[in-house]
Short mmCIF file of C-alpha atoms and ligand atoms in Angstrom, two decimals:
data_model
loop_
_atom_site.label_atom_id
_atom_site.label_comp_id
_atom_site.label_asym_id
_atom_site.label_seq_id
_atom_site.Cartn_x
_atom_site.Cartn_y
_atom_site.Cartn_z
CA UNK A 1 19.99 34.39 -30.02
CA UNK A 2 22.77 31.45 -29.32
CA UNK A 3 24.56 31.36 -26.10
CA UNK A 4 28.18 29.91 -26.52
CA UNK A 5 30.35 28.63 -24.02
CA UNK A 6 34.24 28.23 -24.60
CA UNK A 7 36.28 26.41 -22.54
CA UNK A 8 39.93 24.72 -22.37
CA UNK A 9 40.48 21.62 -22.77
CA UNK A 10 44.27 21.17 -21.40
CA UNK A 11 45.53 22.39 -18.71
CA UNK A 12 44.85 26.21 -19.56
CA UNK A 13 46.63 28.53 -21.20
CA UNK A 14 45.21 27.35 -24.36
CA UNK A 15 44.25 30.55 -26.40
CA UNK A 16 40.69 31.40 -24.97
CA UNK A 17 41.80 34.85 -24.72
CA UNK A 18 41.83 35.02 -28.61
CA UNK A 19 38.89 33.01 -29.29
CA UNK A 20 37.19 34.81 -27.08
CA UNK A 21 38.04 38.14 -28.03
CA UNK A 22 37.02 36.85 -31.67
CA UNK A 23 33.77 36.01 -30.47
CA UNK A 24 33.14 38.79 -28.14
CA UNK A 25 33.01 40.75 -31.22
CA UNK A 26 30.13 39.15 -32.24
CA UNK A 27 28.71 39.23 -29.08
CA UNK A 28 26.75 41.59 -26.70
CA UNK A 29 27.30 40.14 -23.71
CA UNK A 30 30.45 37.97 -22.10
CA UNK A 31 30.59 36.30 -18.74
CA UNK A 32 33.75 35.21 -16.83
CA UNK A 33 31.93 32.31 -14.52
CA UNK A 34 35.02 30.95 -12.73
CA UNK A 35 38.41 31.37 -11.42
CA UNK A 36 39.86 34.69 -10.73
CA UNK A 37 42.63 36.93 -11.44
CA UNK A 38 44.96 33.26 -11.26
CA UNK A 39 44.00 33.57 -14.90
CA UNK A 40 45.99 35.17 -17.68
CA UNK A 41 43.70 36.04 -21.37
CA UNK A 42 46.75 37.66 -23.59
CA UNK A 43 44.94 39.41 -26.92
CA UNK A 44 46.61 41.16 -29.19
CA UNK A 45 45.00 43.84 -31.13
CA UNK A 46 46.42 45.60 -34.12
CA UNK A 47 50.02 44.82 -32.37
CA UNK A 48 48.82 46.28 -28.88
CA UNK A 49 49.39 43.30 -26.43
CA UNK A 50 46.71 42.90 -23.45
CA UNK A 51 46.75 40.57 -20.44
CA UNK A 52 43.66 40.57 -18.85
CA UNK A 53 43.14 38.38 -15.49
CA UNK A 54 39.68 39.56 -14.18
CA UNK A 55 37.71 41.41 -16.24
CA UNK A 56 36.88 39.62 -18.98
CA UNK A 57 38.30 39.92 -22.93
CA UNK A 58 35.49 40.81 -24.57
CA UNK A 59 36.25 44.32 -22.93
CA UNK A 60 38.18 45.18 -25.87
CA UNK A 61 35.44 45.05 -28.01
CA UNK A 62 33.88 48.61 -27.68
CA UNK A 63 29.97 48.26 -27.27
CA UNK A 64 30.23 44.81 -25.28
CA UNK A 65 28.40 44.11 -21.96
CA UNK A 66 31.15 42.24 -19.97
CA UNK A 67 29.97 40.47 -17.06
CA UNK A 68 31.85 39.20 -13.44
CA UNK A 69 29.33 35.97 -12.78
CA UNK A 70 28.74 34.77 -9.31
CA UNK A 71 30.98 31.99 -10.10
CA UNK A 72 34.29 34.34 -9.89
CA UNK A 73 36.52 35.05 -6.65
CA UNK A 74 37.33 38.96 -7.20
CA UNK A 75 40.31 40.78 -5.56
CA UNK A 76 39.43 44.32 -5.53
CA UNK A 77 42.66 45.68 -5.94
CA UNK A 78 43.52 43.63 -8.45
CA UNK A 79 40.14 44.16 -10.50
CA UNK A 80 40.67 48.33 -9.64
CA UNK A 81 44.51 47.90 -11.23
CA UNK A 82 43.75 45.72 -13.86
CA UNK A 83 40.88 48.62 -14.82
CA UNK A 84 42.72 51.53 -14.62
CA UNK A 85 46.00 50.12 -16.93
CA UNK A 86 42.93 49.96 -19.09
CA UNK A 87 41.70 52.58 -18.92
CA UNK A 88 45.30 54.47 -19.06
CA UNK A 89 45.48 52.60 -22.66
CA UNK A 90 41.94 53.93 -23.77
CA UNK A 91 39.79 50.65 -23.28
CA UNK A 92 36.18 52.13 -21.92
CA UNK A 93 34.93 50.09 -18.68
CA UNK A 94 31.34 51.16 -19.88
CA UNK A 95 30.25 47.76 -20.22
CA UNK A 96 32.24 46.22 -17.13
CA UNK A 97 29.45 44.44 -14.53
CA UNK A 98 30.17 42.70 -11.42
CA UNK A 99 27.82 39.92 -9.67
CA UNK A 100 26.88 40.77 -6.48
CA UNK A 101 26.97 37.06 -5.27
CA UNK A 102 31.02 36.71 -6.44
CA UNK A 103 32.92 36.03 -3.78
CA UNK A 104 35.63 38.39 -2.45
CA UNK A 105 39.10 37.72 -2.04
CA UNK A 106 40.22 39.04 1.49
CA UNK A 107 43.99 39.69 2.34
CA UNK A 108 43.67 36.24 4.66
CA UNK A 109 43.10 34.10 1.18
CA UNK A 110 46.17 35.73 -0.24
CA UNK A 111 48.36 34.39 2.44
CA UNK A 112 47.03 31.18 3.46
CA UNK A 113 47.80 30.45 -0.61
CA UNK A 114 51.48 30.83 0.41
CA UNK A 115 51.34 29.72 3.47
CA UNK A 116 49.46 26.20 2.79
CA UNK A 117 51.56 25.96 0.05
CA UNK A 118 54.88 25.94 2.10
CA UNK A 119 53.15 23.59 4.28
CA UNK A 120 52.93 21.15 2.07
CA UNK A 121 55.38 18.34 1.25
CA UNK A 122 57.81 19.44 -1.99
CA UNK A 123 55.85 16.83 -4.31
CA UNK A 124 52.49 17.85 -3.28
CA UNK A 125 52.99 21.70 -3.43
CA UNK A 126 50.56 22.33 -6.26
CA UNK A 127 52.61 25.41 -7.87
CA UNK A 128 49.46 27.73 -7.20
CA UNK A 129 49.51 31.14 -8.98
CA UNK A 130 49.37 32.45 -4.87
CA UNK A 131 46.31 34.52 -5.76
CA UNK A 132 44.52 33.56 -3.17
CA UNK A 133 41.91 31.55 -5.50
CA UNK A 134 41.81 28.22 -3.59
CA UNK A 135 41.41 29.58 0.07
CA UNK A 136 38.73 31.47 -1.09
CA UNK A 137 36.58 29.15 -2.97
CA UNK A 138 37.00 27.00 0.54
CA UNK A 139 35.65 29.62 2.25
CA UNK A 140 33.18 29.90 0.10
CA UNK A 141 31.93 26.13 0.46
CA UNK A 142 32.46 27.02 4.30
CA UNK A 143 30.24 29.60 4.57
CA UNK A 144 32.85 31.74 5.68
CA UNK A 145 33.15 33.98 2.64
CA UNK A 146 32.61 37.60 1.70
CA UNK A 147 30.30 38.65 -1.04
CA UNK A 148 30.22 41.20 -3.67
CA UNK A 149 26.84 42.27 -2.05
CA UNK A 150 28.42 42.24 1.37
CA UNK A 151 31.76 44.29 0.22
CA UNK A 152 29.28 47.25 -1.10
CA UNK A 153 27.28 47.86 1.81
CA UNK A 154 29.18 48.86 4.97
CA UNK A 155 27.09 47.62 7.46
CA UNK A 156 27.61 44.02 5.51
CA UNK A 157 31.24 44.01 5.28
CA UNK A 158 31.55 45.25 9.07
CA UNK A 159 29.16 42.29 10.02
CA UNK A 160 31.01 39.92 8.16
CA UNK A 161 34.29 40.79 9.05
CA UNK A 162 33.13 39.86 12.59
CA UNK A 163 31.74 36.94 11.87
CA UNK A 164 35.03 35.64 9.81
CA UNK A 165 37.82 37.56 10.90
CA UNK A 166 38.25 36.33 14.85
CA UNK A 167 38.76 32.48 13.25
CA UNK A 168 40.93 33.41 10.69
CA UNK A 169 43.32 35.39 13.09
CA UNK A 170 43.39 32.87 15.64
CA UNK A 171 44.04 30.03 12.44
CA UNK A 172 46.74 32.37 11.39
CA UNK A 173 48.35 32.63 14.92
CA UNK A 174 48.17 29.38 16.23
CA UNK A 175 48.66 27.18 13.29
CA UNK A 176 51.48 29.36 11.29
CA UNK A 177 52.49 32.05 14.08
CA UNK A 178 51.50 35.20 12.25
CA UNK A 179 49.96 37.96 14.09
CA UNK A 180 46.82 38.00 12.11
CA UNK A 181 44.64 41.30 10.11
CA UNK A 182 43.48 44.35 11.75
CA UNK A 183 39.84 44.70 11.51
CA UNK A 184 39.90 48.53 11.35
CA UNK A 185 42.82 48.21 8.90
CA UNK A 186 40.82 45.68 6.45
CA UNK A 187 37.34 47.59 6.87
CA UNK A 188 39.27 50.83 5.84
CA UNK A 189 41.12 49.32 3.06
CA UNK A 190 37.93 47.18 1.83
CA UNK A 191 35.38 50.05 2.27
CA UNK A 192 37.46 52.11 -0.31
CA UNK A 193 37.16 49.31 -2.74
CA UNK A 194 33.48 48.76 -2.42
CA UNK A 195 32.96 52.75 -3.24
CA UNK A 196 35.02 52.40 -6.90
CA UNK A 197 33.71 48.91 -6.98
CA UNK A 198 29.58 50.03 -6.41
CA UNK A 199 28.89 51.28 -10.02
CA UNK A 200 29.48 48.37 -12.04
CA UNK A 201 27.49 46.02 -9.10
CA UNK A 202 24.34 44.02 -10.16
CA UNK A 203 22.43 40.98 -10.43
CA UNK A 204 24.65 39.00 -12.57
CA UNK A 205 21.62 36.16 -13.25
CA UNK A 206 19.14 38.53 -14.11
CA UNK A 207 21.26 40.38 -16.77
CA UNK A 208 22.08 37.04 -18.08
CA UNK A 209 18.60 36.19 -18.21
CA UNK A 210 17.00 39.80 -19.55
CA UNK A 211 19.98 38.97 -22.47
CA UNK A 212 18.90 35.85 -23.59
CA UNK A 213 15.21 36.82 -23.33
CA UNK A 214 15.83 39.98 -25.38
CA UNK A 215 17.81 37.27 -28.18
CA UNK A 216 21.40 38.86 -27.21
CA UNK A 217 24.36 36.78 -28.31
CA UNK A 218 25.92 36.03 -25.24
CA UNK A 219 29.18 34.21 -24.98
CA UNK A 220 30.13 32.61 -21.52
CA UNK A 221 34.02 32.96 -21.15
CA UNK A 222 35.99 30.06 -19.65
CA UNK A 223 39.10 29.89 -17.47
CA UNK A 224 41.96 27.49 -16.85
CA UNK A 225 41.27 24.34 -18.72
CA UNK A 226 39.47 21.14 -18.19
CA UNK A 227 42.47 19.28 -16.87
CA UNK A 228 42.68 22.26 -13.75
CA UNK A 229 38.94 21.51 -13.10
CA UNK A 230 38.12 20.58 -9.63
CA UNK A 231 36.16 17.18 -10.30
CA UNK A 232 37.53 16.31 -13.78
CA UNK A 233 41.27 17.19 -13.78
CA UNK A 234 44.42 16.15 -12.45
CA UNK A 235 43.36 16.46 -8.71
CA UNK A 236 44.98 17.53 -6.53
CA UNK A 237 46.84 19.56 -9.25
CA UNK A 238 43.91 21.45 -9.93
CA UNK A 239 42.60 24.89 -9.56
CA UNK A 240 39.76 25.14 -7.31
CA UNK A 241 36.50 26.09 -9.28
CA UNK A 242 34.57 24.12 -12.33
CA UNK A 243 36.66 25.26 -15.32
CA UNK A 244 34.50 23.01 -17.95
CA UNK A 245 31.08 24.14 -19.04
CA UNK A 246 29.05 23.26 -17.00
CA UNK A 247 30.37 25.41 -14.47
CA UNK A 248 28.72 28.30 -16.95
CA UNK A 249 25.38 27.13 -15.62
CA UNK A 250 26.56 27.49 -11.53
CA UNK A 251 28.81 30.52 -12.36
CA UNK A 252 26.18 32.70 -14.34
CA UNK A 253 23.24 31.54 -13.03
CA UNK A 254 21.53 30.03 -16.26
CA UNK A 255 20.07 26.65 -16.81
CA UNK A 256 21.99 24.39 -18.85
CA UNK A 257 18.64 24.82 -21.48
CA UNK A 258 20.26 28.11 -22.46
CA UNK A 259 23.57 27.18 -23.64
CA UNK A 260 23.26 26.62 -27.10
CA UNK A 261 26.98 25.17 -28.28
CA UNK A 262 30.68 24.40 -26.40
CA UNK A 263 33.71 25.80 -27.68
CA UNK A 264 36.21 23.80 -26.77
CA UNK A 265 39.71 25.50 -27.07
CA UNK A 266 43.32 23.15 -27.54
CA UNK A 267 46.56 24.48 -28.35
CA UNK A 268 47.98 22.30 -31.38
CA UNK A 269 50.80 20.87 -28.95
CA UNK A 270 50.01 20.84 -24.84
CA UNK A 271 51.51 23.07 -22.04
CA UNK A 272 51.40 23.11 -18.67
CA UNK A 273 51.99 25.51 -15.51
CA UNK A 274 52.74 24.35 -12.03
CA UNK A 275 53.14 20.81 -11.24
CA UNK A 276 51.68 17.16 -11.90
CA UNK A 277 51.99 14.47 -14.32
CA UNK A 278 52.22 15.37 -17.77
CA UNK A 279 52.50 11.97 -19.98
CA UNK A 280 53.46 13.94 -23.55
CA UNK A 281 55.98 16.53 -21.73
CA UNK A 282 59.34 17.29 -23.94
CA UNK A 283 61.86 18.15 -21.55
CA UNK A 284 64.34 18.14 -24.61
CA UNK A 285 65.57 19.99 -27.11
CA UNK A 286 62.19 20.43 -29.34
CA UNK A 287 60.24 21.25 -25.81
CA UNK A 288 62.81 24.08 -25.55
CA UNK A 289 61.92 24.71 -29.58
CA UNK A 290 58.15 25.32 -28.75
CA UNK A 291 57.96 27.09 -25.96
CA UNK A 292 60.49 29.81 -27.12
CA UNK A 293 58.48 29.35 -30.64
CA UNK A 294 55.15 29.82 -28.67
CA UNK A 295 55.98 32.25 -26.09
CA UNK A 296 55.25 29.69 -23.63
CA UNK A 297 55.66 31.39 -20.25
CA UNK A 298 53.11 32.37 -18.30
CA UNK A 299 50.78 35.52 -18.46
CA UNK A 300 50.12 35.48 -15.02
CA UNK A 301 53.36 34.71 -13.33
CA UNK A 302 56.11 34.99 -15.81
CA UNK A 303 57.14 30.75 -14.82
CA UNK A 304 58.35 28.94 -18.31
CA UNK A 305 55.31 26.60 -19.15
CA UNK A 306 55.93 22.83 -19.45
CA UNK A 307 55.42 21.70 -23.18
CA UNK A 308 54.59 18.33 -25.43
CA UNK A 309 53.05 16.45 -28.38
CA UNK A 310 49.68 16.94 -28.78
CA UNK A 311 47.53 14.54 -26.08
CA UNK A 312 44.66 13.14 -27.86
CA UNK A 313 43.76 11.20 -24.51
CA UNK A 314 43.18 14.11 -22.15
CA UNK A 315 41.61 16.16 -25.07
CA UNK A 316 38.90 13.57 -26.27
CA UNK A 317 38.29 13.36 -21.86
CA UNK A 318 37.73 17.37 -22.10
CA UNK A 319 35.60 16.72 -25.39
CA UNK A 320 33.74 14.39 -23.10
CA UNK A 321 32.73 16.10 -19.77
CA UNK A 322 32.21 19.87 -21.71
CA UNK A 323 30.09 18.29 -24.19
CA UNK A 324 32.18 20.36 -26.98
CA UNK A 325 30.47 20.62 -30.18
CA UNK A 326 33.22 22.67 -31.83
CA UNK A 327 37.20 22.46 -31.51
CA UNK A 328 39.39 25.71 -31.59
CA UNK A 329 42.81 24.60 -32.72
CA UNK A 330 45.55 27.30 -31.79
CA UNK A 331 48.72 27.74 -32.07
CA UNK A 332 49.29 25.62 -35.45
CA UNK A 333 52.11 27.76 -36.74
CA UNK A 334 53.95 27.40 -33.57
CA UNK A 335 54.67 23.59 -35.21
CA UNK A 336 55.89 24.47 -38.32
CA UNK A 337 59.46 23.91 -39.83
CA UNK A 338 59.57 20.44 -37.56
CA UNK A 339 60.54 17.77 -39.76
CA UNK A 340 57.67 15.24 -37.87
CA UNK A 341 55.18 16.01 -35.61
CA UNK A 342 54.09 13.39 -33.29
CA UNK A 343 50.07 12.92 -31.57
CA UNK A 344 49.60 10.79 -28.54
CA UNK A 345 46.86 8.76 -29.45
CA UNK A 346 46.36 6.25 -26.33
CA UNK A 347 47.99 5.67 -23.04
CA UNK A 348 50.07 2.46 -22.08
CA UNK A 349 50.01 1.19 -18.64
CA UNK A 350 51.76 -1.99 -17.96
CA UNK A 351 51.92 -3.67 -20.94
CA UNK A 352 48.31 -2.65 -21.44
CA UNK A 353 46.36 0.42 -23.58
CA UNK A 354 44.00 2.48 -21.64
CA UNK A 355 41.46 3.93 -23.78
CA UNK A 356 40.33 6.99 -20.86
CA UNK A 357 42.00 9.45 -19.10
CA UNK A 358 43.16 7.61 -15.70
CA UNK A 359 41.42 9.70 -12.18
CA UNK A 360 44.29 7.72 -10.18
CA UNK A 361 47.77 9.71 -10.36
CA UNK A 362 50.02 6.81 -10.18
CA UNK A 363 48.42 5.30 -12.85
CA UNK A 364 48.95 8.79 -14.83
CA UNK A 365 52.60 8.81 -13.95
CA UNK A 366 52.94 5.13 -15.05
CA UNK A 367 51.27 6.24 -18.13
CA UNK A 368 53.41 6.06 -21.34
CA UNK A 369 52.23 8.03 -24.17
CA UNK A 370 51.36 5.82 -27.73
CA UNK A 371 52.45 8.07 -30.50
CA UNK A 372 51.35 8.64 -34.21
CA UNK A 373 54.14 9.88 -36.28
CA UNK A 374 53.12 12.38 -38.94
CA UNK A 375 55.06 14.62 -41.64
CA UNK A 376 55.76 18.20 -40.31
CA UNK A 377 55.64 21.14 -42.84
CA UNK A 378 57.59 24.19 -43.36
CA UNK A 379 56.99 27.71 -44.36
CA UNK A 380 54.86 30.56 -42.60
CA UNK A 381 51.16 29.99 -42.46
CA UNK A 382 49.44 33.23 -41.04
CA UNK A 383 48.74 34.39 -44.76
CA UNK A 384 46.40 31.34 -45.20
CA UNK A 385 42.59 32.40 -44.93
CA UNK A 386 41.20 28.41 -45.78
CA UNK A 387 42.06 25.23 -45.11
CA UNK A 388 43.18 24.77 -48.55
CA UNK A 389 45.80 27.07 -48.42
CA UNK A 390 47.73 25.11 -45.30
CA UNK A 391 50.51 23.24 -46.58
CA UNK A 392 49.02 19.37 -47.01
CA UNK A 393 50.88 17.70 -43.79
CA UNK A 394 49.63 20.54 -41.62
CA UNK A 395 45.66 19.80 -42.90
CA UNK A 396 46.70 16.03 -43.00
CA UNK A 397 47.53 16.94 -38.98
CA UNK A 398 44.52 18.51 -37.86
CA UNK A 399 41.58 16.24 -39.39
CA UNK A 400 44.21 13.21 -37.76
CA UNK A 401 43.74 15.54 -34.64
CA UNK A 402 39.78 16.26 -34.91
CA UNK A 403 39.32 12.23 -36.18
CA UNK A 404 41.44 11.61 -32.43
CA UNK A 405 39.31 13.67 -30.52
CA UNK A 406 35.80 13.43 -31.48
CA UNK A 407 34.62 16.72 -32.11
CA UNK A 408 34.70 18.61 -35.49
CA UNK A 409 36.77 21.75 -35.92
CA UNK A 410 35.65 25.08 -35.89
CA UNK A 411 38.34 27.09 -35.41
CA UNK A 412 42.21 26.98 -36.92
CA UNK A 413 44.36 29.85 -35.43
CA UNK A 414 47.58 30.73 -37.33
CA UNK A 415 49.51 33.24 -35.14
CA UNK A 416 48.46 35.29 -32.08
CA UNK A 417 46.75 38.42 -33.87
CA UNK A 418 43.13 39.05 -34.48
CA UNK A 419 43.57 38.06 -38.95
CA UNK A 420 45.31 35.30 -38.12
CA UNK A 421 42.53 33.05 -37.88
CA UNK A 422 40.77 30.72 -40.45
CA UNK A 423 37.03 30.52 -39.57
CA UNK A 424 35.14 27.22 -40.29
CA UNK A 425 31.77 27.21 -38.91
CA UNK A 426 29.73 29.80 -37.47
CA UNK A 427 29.60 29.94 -33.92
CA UNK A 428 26.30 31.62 -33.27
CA UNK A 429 23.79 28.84 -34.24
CA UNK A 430 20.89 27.52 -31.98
CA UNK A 431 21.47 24.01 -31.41
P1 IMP B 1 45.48 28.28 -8.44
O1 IMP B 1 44.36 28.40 -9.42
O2 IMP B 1 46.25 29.56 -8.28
O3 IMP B 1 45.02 27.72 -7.14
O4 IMP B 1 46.55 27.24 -9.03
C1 IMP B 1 46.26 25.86 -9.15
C2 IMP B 1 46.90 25.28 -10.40
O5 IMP B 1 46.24 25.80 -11.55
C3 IMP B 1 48.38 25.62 -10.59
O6 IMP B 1 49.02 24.53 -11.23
C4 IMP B 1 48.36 26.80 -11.54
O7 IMP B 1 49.56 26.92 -12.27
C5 IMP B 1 47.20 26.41 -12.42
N1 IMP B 1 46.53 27.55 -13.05
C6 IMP B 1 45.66 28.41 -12.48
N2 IMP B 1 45.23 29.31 -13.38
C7 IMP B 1 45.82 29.01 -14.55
C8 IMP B 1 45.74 29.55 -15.88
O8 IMP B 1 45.01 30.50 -16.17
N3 IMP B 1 46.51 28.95 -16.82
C9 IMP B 1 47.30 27.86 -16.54
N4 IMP B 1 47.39 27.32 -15.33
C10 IMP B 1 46.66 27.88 -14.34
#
C-alpha cells in the first residue's frame, strides 16, 4: 500500500498537524523523521485541543502504529511529559515506537542552545526554540552523540558519557565559565529515562520496512517547513535537520523507491517564527488582522508569529526540492471578510525579476515582493464540503495559487477542526 510523505513548505507552522492527523486516520503506521520536540503539531478533535511536539499526531488515532525514526533528536523528559499529559487525557501510547538509532538530547545540548545563542551577535541570533535541537544534531555529525540504543543499556550510556562528557565540561568551563554536568548526576537522571523509555524501543527501519512489505499505509510525518531546512532554507535561519522529503528516506530508513506521493502543506497566507528575511511580512494593521484571526502564536513557545501575503516564490522553491505531487491549502478562512487579497508572484531585485528563490541573504533582504491583486470574499466558509460551495473569489484564489505554484491541490482546509476540510484527491494512491 502507498507511502505518503507530508511536508511544509514555509517556514513551518503550516498545519501538518491537521493534515496529518487526517491522514493518520487512514493510516497504520506514522513516522516523525526529523526535528524534535522544537516542533509544535496543534489538532483539535471534537473541540479537545492537542499540542504534540515529539510523539507524533497520528497518536490520536486509536489503532495507529506511531513511529520515532532515527532521524529525530529525543529529550526524554520531554517525550515522558508529553506521554503522560496524554495519557492523563485518555490517548493510549499502545502504538508509540522509538528508533533505537535517534539521537538523545543530553542536558549539555539544552544549554549550549542558550548559550551559543547569547553568543551570537543580535542580528545573527537565530531565535532558536532553545530545545537543544541544533547542538545535538552537531553532535551527532561529530560523532559525539548519544543514541537511543546507547540510553537503554547501562553499560552504553556509562561508556558514552565518558567518552563525551570530559569535552563537553571542559567546553562549558573554559569557553562560557560554567561549572559543567555531574556524571553520576546525568547517569542517574538518564538511567531512569531509559527504564520508562525501554518498552516502546526498536528497530525503527525494519518496522518501516515489515509495513510496507505487509502493504500497510504508512504516512511519513514532516516537521518545520522547507524554508527551516538545513540545505534548502533560509540558512543560517534554519533549523538543523532535513525538514523536506527527502529527509523521510535518511530519517526512517527507507529508500526513496518506497515513497509513493509528497504532501506538501502551505498555509493560505505565510508566517514565520524567529528571525530572518521575510519578503511578504505585514507588519501593519492586516498582519495584526491575521495573526489574531489565525491564532498565529506559537505552539511551542507562545512568541507571536510573523505574518504576510501568500509567497508564491518560496512555495513553488518547496514544490521544487520535495518533489510535491499534492498541495494542502490551510487556513483559507483565516482570509475571509478582507476586501483584496494580495499573492506574491515574483521577486524584484534591483530593477530586475528573479524567477527562484535567492540562497544569498542580502539578495533576500533586497528582495521586493511583485504582487497580484485579487477580490477577497466574505462570509464563513467551514460549512462548505466542495469547491463549489466556496464563495467564487476564494476558488478564483486558490487555482491563481495552485496555477503559481506548480502543483495541483489536494487538500482545502476551512477552519482548524477535523470536518472542516474539503477533500480533493485521494491521498493513498501508488504513484
Ligand atoms: P531550532 O529548531 O530550535 O534550532 O530553531 C531554529 C529556527 O527554526 C528558529 O527560527 C525557530 O523558530 C524555527 N523553528 C523550529 N521549529 C519550528 C516549528 O515547528 N515551527 C516554526 N518554526 C520552527
Amino acid at each position: 500500500m502507498p507511502a505518503v510523505v507530508v511536508v511544509g513548505t514555509q517556514w513551518g507552522d503550516e498545519g501538518k498537524g491537521k493534515v496529518t492527523d487526517l491522514l493518520a486516520s487512514e493510516a497504520e503506521l506514522v513516522v516523525r523523521y526529523a526535528g524534535g520536540s522544537n516542533a509544535g503539531h496543534t489538532v483539535i478533535i471534537d473541540g479537545q485541543l492537542f499540542k504534540l511536539h515529539l510523539i507524533p499526531s497520528g497518536i490520536l488515532s486509536p489503532g495507529t502504529t506511531c513511529l520515532i525514526g532515527n532521524g529525530v533528536v529525543l529529550d526524554p523528559a520531554w517525550l515522558l511529559r508529553e506521554a503522560e499529559e496524554l495519557q492523563s487525557r485518555g490517548v493510549s501510547l499502545e502504538g508509540l515506537r522509538i528508533s533505537e538509532r535517534a539521537q538523545v538530547v543530553m542536558p549539555w545540548h539544552t544549554l549550549l542552545d542558550e548559550l551559543e545563542e547569547r553568543e551570537r551577535r543580535p542580528e545573527d541570533r537565530i531565535g532558536t526554540t532553545g530545545r537543544g535541537i541544533g547542538p545535538c544534531y552537531v553532535d551527532k555529525v561529530a560523532r559525539l552523540g548519544i543514541r537511543v540504543a546507547d540510553l537503554v543499556d547501562p553499560e552504553a550510556l556509562a561508556d558514552r558519557l565518558d567518552a563525551v562528557l570530559p569535552a563537553k565540561n571542559r567546553l562549558l568551563q573554559k569557553v562560557y565559565d560554567h561549572p559543567g554536568f555531574d556524571r553520576e548526576a546525568v547517569l542517574a537522571e538518564y538511567r531512569g529515562y531509559a527504564e520508562r523509555i525501554r518498552p516502546y524501543v526498536v528497530d525503527g527501519a525494519a518496522l518501516v520496512r515489515r509495513a510496507l512489505d505487509e502493504g500497510r499505509r504508512v504516512l511519513f510525518e514532516g516537521a518545520q517547513g522547507a524554508l527551516l531546512d538545513l540545505d534548502h532554507g533560509t540558512y543560517p535561519f534554519v533549523t538543523s535537520s532535513s525538514t523536506v522529503a527527502g529527509g523521510a528516506c535518511t530519517g526512517a530508513g527507507v529508500g526513496p523507491g518506497s515513497i509513493d506521493r509528497v504532501v506538501g502543506v502551505a498555509k493560505a497566507y505565510t508566517s514565520r517564527v524567529g528571525r530572518g528575511p521575510f519578503p511578504t511580512e505585514l507588519p501593519d494593521e492586516t498582519g495584526d488582522l491575521i495573526r489574531e484571526k489565525g491564532h498565529e502564536y506559537g505552539t511551542t513557545t507562545g512568541r507571536p508569529r510573523r505574518v504576510g501575503w501568500f509567497d508564491a516564490v518560496i512555495v513553488r522553491h518547496a514544490v521544487r526540492v520535495n518533489g510535491v505531487d499534492l498541495l494542502a491549502v490551510m487556513s483559507l478562512d483565516v482570509l475571509a471578510g478582507l476586501s483584496t487579497v494580495r499573492l506574491c508572484t515574483a521577486y524584484r531585485y534591483r530593477g530586475r525579476q528573479l524567477p527562484d528563490f535567492p540562497a544569498d541573504l542580502r539578495v533576500l533582504s533586497e528582495c521586493e515582493p511583485v504582487y497580484e491583486e485579487l477580490p477577497g470574499w466574505e462570509g464563513e466558509l467551514s460549512g462548505c464540503q466542495s469547491l463549489g460551495e466556496l464563495p467564487e473569489n476564494a476558488r478564483r484564489y486558490l487555482n491563481r495559487l495552485s496555477e503559481l505554484t506548480g502543483a495541483p491541490l489536494g487538500l482545502v482546509s476551512l477552519g482548524r477542526e477535523r470536518h472542516e476540510t474539503i477533500a480533493l484527491t485521494p491521498i493513498y494512491t501508488r504513484r
